[in-house]
CSV table of C-alpha atoms in Angstrom, one decimal:
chain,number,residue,atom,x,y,z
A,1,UNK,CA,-89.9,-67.5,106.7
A,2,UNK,CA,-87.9,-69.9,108.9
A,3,UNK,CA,-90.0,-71.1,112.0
A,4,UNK,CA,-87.1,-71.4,115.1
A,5,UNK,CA,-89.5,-74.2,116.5
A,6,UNK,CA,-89.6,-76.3,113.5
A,7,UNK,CA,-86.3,-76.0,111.8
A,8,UNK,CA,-82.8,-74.7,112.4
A,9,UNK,CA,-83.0,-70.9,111.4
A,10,UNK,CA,-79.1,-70.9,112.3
A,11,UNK,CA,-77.8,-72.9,110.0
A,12,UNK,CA,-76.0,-71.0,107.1
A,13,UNK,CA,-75.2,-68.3,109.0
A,14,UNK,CA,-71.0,-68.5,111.1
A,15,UNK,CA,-71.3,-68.3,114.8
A,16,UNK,CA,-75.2,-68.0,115.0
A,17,UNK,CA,-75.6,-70.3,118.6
A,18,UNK,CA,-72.6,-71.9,118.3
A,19,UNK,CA,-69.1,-70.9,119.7
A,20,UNK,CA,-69.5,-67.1,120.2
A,21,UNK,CA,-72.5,-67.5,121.8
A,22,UNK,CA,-70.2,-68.8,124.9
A,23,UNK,CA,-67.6,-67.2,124.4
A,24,UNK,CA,-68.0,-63.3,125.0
A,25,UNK,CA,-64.1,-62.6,123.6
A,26,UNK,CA,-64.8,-64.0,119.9
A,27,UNK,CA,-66.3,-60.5,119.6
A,28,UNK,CA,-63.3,-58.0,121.1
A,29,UNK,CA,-61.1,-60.6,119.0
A,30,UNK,CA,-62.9,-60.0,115.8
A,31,UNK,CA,-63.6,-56.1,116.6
A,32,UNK,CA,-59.7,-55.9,117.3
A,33,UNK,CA,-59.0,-57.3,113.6
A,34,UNK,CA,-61.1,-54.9,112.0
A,35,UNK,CA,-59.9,-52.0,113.7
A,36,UNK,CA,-56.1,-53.0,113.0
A,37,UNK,CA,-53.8,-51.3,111.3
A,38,UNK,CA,-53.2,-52.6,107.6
A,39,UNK,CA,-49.9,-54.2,107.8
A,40,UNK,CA,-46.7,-52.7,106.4
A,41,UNK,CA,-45.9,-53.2,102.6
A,42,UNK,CA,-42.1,-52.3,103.1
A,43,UNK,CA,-40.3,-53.9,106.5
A,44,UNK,CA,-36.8,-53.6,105.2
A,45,UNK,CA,-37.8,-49.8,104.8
A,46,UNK,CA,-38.7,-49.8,108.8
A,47,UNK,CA,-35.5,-51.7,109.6
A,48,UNK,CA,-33.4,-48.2,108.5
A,49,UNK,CA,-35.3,-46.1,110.5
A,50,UNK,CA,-35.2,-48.3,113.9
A,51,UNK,CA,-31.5,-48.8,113.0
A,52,UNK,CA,-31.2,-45.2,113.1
A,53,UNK,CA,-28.7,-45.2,110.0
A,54,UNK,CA,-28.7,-41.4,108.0
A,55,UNK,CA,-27.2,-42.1,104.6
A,56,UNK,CA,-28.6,-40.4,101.1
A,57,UNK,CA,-27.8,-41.8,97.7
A,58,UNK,CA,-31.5,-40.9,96.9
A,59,UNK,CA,-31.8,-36.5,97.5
A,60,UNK,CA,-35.0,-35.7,98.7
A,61,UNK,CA,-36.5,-32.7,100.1
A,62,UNK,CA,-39.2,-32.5,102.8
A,63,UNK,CA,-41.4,-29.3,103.6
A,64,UNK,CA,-43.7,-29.1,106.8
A,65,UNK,CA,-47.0,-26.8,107.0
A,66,UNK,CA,-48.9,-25.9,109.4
A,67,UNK,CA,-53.1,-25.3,109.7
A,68,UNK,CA,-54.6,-24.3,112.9
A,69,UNK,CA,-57.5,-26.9,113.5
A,70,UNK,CA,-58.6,-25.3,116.5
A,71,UNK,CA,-57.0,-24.4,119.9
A,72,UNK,CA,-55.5,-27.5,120.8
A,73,UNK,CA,-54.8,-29.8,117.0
A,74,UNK,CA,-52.9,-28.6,113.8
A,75,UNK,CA,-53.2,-30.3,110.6
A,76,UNK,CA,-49.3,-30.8,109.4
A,77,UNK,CA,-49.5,-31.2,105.4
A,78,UNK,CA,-45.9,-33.6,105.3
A,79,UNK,CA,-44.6,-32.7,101.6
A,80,UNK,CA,-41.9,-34.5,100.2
A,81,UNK,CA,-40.3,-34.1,97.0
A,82,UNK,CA,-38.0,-35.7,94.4
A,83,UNK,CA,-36.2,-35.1,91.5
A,84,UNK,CA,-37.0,-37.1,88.5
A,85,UNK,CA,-33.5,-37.5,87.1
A,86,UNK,CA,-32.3,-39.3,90.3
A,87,UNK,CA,-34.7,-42.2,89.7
A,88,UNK,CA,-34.4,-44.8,87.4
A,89,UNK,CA,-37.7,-45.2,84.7
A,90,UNK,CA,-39.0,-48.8,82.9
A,91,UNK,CA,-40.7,-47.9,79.8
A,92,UNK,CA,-43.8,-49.4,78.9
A,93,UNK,CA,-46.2,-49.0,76.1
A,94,UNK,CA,-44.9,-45.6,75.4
A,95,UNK,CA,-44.9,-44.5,79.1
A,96,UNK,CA,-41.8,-44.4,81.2
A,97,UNK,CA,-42.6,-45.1,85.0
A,98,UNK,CA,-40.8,-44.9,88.3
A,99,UNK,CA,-41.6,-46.3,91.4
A,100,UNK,CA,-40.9,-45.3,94.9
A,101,UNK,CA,-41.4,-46.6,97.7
A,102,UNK,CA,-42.3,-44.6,101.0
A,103,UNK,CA,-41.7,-45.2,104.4
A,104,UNK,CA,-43.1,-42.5,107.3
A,105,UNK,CA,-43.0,-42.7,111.0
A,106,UNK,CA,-44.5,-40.2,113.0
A,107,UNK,CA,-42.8,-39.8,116.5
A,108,UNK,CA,-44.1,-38.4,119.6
A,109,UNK,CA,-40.4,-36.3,121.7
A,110,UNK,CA,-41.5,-39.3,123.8
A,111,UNK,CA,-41.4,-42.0,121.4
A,112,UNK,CA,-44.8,-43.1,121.1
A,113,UNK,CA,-45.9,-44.2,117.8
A,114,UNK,CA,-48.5,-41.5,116.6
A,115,UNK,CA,-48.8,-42.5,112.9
A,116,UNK,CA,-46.8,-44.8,110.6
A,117,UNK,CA,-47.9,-45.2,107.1
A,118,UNK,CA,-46.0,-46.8,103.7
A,119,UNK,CA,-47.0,-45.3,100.5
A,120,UNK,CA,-46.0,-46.4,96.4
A,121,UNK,CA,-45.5,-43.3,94.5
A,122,UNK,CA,-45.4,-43.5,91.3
A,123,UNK,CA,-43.6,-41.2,88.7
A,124,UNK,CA,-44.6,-41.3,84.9
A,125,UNK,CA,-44.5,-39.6,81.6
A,126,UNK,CA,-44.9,-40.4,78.0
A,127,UNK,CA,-41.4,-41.6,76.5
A,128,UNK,CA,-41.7,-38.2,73.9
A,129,UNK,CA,-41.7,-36.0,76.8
A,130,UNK,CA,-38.6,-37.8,78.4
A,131,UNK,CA,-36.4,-34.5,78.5
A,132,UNK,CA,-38.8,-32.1,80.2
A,133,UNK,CA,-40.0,-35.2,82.5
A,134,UNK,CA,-36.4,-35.5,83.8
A,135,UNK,CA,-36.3,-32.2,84.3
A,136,UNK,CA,-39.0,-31.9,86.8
A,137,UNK,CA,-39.6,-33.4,90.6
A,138,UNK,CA,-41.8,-35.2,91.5
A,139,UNK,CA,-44.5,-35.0,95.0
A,140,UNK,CA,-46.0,-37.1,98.1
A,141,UNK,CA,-47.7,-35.7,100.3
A,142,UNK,CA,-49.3,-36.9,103.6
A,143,UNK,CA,-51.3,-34.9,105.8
A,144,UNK,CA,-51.2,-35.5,110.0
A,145,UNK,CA,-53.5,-34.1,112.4
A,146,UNK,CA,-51.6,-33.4,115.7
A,147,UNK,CA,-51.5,-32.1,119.4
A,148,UNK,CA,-50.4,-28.7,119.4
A,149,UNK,CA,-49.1,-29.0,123.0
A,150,UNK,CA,-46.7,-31.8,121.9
A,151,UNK,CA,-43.3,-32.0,120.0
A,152,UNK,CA,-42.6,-34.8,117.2
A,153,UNK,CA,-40.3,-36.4,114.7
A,154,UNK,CA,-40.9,-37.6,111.3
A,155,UNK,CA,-39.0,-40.0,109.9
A,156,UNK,CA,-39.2,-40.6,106.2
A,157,UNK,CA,-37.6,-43.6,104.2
A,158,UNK,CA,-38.1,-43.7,100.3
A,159,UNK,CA,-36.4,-46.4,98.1
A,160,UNK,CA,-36.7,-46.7,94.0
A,161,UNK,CA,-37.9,-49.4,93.5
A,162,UNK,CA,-35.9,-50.2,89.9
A,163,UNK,CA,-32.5,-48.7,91.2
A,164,UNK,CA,-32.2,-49.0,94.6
A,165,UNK,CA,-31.2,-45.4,96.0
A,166,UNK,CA,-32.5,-44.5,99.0
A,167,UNK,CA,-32.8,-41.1,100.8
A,168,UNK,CA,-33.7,-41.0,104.7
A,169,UNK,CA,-35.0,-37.9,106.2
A,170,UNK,CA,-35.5,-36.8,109.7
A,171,UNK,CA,-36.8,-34.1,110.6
A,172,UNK,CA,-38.6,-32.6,114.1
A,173,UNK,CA,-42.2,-30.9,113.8
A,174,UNK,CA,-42.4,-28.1,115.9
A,175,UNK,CA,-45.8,-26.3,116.1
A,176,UNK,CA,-45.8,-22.8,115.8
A,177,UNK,CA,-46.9,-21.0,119.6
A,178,UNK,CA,-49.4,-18.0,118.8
A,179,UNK,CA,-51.9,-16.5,121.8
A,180,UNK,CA,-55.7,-17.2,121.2
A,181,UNK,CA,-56.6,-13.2,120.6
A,182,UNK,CA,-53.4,-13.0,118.2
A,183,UNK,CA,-54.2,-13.3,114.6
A,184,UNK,CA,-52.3,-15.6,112.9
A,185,UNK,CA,-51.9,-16.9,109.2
A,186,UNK,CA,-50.6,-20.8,108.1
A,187,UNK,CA,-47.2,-21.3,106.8
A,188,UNK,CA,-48.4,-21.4,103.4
Protein backbone atom coordinates (compact mmCIF):
# COMPACT_ATOMS: atom_id res chain seq x y z
CA UNK A 1 0.00 0.00 0.00
CA UNK A 2 1.31 3.32 -1.22
CA UNK A 3 0.43 6.23 1.16
CA UNK A 4 -0.33 9.54 -1.55
CA UNK A 5 0.90 11.73 1.58
CA UNK A 6 4.16 10.13 2.09
CA UNK A 7 5.37 8.88 -1.23
CA UNK A 8 4.70 9.37 -4.88
CA UNK A 9 1.94 6.65 -5.68
CA UNK A 10 2.25 7.99 -9.47
CA UNK A 11 5.34 7.16 -10.23
CA UNK A 12 5.59 4.00 -12.59
CA UNK A 13 2.48 4.49 -13.93
CA UNK A 14 2.45 6.98 -17.89
CA UNK A 15 0.45 10.07 -17.59
CA UNK A 16 -0.74 9.60 -13.84
CA UNK A 17 -0.58 13.74 -12.76
CA UNK A 18 1.46 14.67 -15.36
CA UNK A 19 0.69 15.95 -18.89
CA UNK A 20 -2.84 14.52 -19.42
CA UNK A 21 -3.94 15.64 -16.40
CA UNK A 22 -3.90 19.24 -18.29
CA UNK A 23 -4.49 18.41 -21.19
CA UNK A 24 -8.14 17.08 -21.70
CA UNK A 25 -7.27 16.09 -25.78
CA UNK A 26 -4.35 13.47 -24.79
CA UNK A 27 -7.52 11.35 -24.18
CA UNK A 28 -9.74 11.95 -27.72
CA UNK A 29 -6.07 11.66 -29.28
CA UNK A 30 -5.33 8.28 -27.77
CA UNK A 31 -9.20 6.99 -27.97
CA UNK A 32 -9.00 8.12 -31.79
CA UNK A 33 -5.80 5.66 -32.22
CA UNK A 34 -7.48 2.78 -30.86
CA UNK A 35 -10.48 3.12 -32.72
CA UNK A 36 -8.56 3.53 -36.10
CA UNK A 37 -8.67 1.55 -38.87
CA UNK A 38 -5.64 -0.90 -39.17
CA UNK A 39 -3.71 0.50 -41.99
CA UNK A 40 -3.69 -1.06 -45.48
CA UNK A 41 -1.19 -4.01 -46.20
CA UNK A 42 -1.46 -3.35 -50.15
CA UNK A 43 -1.42 0.57 -51.37
CA UNK A 44 -0.33 -0.24 -54.86
CA UNK A 45 -3.51 -2.43 -54.89
CA UNK A 46 -5.69 0.82 -53.87
CA UNK A 47 -3.82 2.93 -56.48
CA UNK A 48 -5.79 0.68 -59.40
CA UNK A 49 -8.95 1.17 -58.07
CA UNK A 50 -8.73 5.18 -57.53
CA UNK A 51 -7.12 5.12 -61.00
CA UNK A 52 -10.14 3.51 -62.15
CA UNK A 53 -8.15 1.15 -64.68
CA UNK A 54 -10.34 -2.26 -65.71
CA UNK A 55 -7.82 -4.80 -67.04
CA UNK A 56 -7.85 -8.81 -66.21
CA UNK A 57 -4.79 -10.95 -66.76
CA UNK A 58 -5.89 -12.63 -63.38
CA UNK A 59 -10.04 -14.20 -64.15
CA UNK A 60 -11.92 -14.03 -61.24
CA UNK A 61 -15.44 -14.41 -60.46
CA UNK A 62 -17.49 -12.57 -57.90
CA UNK A 63 -21.04 -13.64 -56.49
CA UNK A 64 -23.20 -11.32 -54.20
CA UNK A 65 -25.98 -12.72 -51.57
CA UNK A 66 -28.26 -11.34 -49.95
CA UNK A 67 -29.78 -11.94 -45.98
CA UNK A 68 -32.55 -9.86 -44.66
CA UNK A 69 -31.23 -8.51 -41.27
CA UNK A 70 -34.26 -6.78 -40.45
CA UNK A 71 -36.39 -4.03 -42.20
CA UNK A 72 -33.90 -1.56 -42.81
CA UNK A 73 -29.93 -3.74 -43.05
CA UNK A 74 -29.00 -6.79 -45.23
CA UNK A 75 -26.07 -8.83 -44.60
CA UNK A 76 -24.22 -9.11 -48.30
CA UNK A 77 -21.92 -12.36 -48.11
CA UNK A 78 -19.11 -10.84 -51.07
CA UNK A 79 -17.79 -14.27 -52.62
CA UNK A 80 -15.08 -14.26 -54.85
CA UNK A 81 -13.48 -17.02 -56.55
CA UNK A 82 -10.37 -18.15 -58.45
CA UNK A 83 -9.13 -20.73 -60.42
CA UNK A 84 -6.11 -22.52 -59.23
CA UNK A 85 -4.38 -23.00 -62.57
CA UNK A 86 -4.21 -19.20 -63.18
CA UNK A 87 -1.89 -18.74 -60.12
CA UNK A 88 1.46 -19.54 -59.84
CA UNK A 89 2.51 -22.11 -56.68
CA UNK A 90 6.15 -22.22 -54.57
CA UNK A 91 6.52 -25.54 -53.23
CA UNK A 92 7.67 -26.03 -49.86
CA UNK A 93 8.21 -29.03 -47.70
CA UNK A 94 5.94 -31.02 -49.82
CA UNK A 95 3.16 -28.34 -50.04
CA UNK A 96 2.71 -26.17 -52.94
CA UNK A 97 1.26 -22.59 -51.87
CA UNK A 98 -0.16 -19.60 -53.61
CA UNK A 99 -0.69 -16.29 -52.41
CA UNK A 100 -3.15 -13.65 -53.26
CA UNK A 101 -3.46 -10.72 -52.35
CA UNK A 102 -6.94 -8.86 -51.87
CA UNK A 103 -7.99 -5.52 -52.19
CA UNK A 104 -11.99 -4.48 -51.52
CA UNK A 105 -13.61 -1.13 -51.43
CA UNK A 106 -17.04 -0.82 -50.57
CA UNK A 107 -18.75 2.29 -52.18
CA UNK A 108 -21.67 4.13 -51.20
CA UNK A 109 -23.81 5.50 -55.21
CA UNK A 110 -22.50 8.58 -53.36
CA UNK A 111 -19.03 7.81 -52.91
CA UNK A 112 -18.59 7.56 -49.28
CA UNK A 113 -16.29 5.00 -48.07
CA UNK A 114 -18.49 2.36 -46.21
CA UNK A 115 -15.92 -0.47 -45.80
CA UNK A 116 -12.43 -1.10 -47.23
CA UNK A 117 -10.59 -4.04 -46.13
CA UNK A 118 -7.19 -6.07 -47.75
CA UNK A 119 -7.05 -9.69 -47.23
CA UNK A 120 -3.96 -12.60 -48.03
CA UNK A 121 -5.51 -15.61 -49.25
CA UNK A 122 -3.76 -18.29 -49.47
CA UNK A 123 -4.09 -21.34 -51.77
CA UNK A 124 -2.29 -24.76 -50.92
CA UNK A 125 -2.10 -28.38 -51.57
CA UNK A 126 0.23 -31.24 -51.09
CA UNK A 127 2.71 -31.53 -54.15
CA UNK A 128 1.07 -35.41 -54.79
CA UNK A 129 -2.22 -33.88 -55.25
CA UNK A 130 -0.88 -31.24 -57.80
CA UNK A 131 -3.31 -32.39 -60.73
CA UNK A 132 -6.59 -32.33 -58.99
CA UNK A 133 -5.37 -29.03 -56.94
CA UNK A 134 -4.98 -27.30 -60.34
CA UNK A 135 -8.04 -28.41 -61.23
CA UNK A 136 -10.12 -26.70 -58.62
CA UNK A 137 -10.80 -22.77 -57.56
CA UNK A 138 -10.15 -21.49 -54.93
CA UNK A 139 -12.64 -18.96 -52.30
CA UNK A 140 -12.59 -15.48 -50.30
CA UNK A 141 -15.27 -14.44 -48.91
CA UNK A 142 -16.19 -11.29 -46.97
CA UNK A 143 -19.34 -10.58 -45.50
CA UNK A 144 -20.90 -6.64 -45.32
CA UNK A 145 -23.74 -5.51 -43.33
CA UNK A 146 -25.56 -2.68 -45.28
CA UNK A 147 -28.50 -0.09 -45.63
CA UNK A 148 -31.12 -1.54 -47.48
CA UNK A 149 -32.37 1.95 -48.55
CA UNK A 150 -28.99 2.62 -50.27
CA UNK A 151 -27.20 1.63 -53.57
CA UNK A 152 -23.30 0.55 -53.62
CA UNK A 153 -20.24 -0.48 -55.45
CA UNK A 154 -17.71 -2.96 -54.74
CA UNK A 155 -14.54 -2.77 -56.01
CA UNK A 156 -12.31 -5.78 -55.76
CA UNK A 157 -8.48 -5.90 -56.64
CA UNK A 158 -6.55 -9.34 -56.26
CA UNK A 159 -2.83 -9.70 -57.23
CA UNK A 160 -0.66 -13.18 -57.02
CA UNK A 161 1.71 -12.51 -55.16
CA UNK A 162 4.55 -14.97 -57.04
CA UNK A 163 3.32 -14.08 -60.65
CA UNK A 164 1.94 -10.89 -60.78
CA UNK A 165 -1.57 -11.23 -62.58
CA UNK A 166 -4.13 -9.26 -61.45
CA UNK A 167 -7.91 -9.36 -61.98
CA UNK A 168 -10.16 -6.08 -61.03
CA UNK A 169 -13.73 -6.43 -60.52
CA UNK A 170 -16.45 -4.01 -60.18
CA UNK A 171 -19.48 -4.67 -59.53
CA UNK A 172 -22.85 -2.62 -58.14
CA UNK A 173 -24.84 -4.11 -55.02
CA UNK A 174 -28.29 -3.64 -55.43
CA UNK A 175 -30.60 -4.80 -52.60
CA UNK A 176 -33.43 -6.73 -53.55
CA UNK A 177 -37.06 -4.49 -52.76
CA UNK A 178 -39.66 -6.91 -51.08
CA UNK A 179 -42.91 -5.39 -48.95
CA UNK A 180 -42.86 -6.17 -45.13
CA UNK A 181 -46.08 -8.66 -45.32
CA UNK A 182 -44.47 -10.44 -48.51
CA UNK A 183 -42.59 -13.45 -47.80
CA UNK A 184 -39.42 -13.58 -49.11
CA UNK A 185 -36.42 -16.20 -49.29
CA UNK A 186 -32.28 -15.05 -49.55
CA UNK A 187 -30.52 -15.45 -52.80
CA UNK A 188 -28.99 -18.59 -51.69
Amino acid sequence: YLNPATSDYREGYPFMGGYADRNPFLRYEQYARVQAAPALKYKELKELVDVNISFETLPVQLRLDYFDLNGQEFLVPITVEFPNHELSYVEANGVQTATIAIYGLITSIKGEVIQEFDDDVQSSFKVEHRESGLRRTSLYQKVAILDRSVRYKVDLVLKDQQSGKTGVIRQAIIPPRHQDDELWASSV
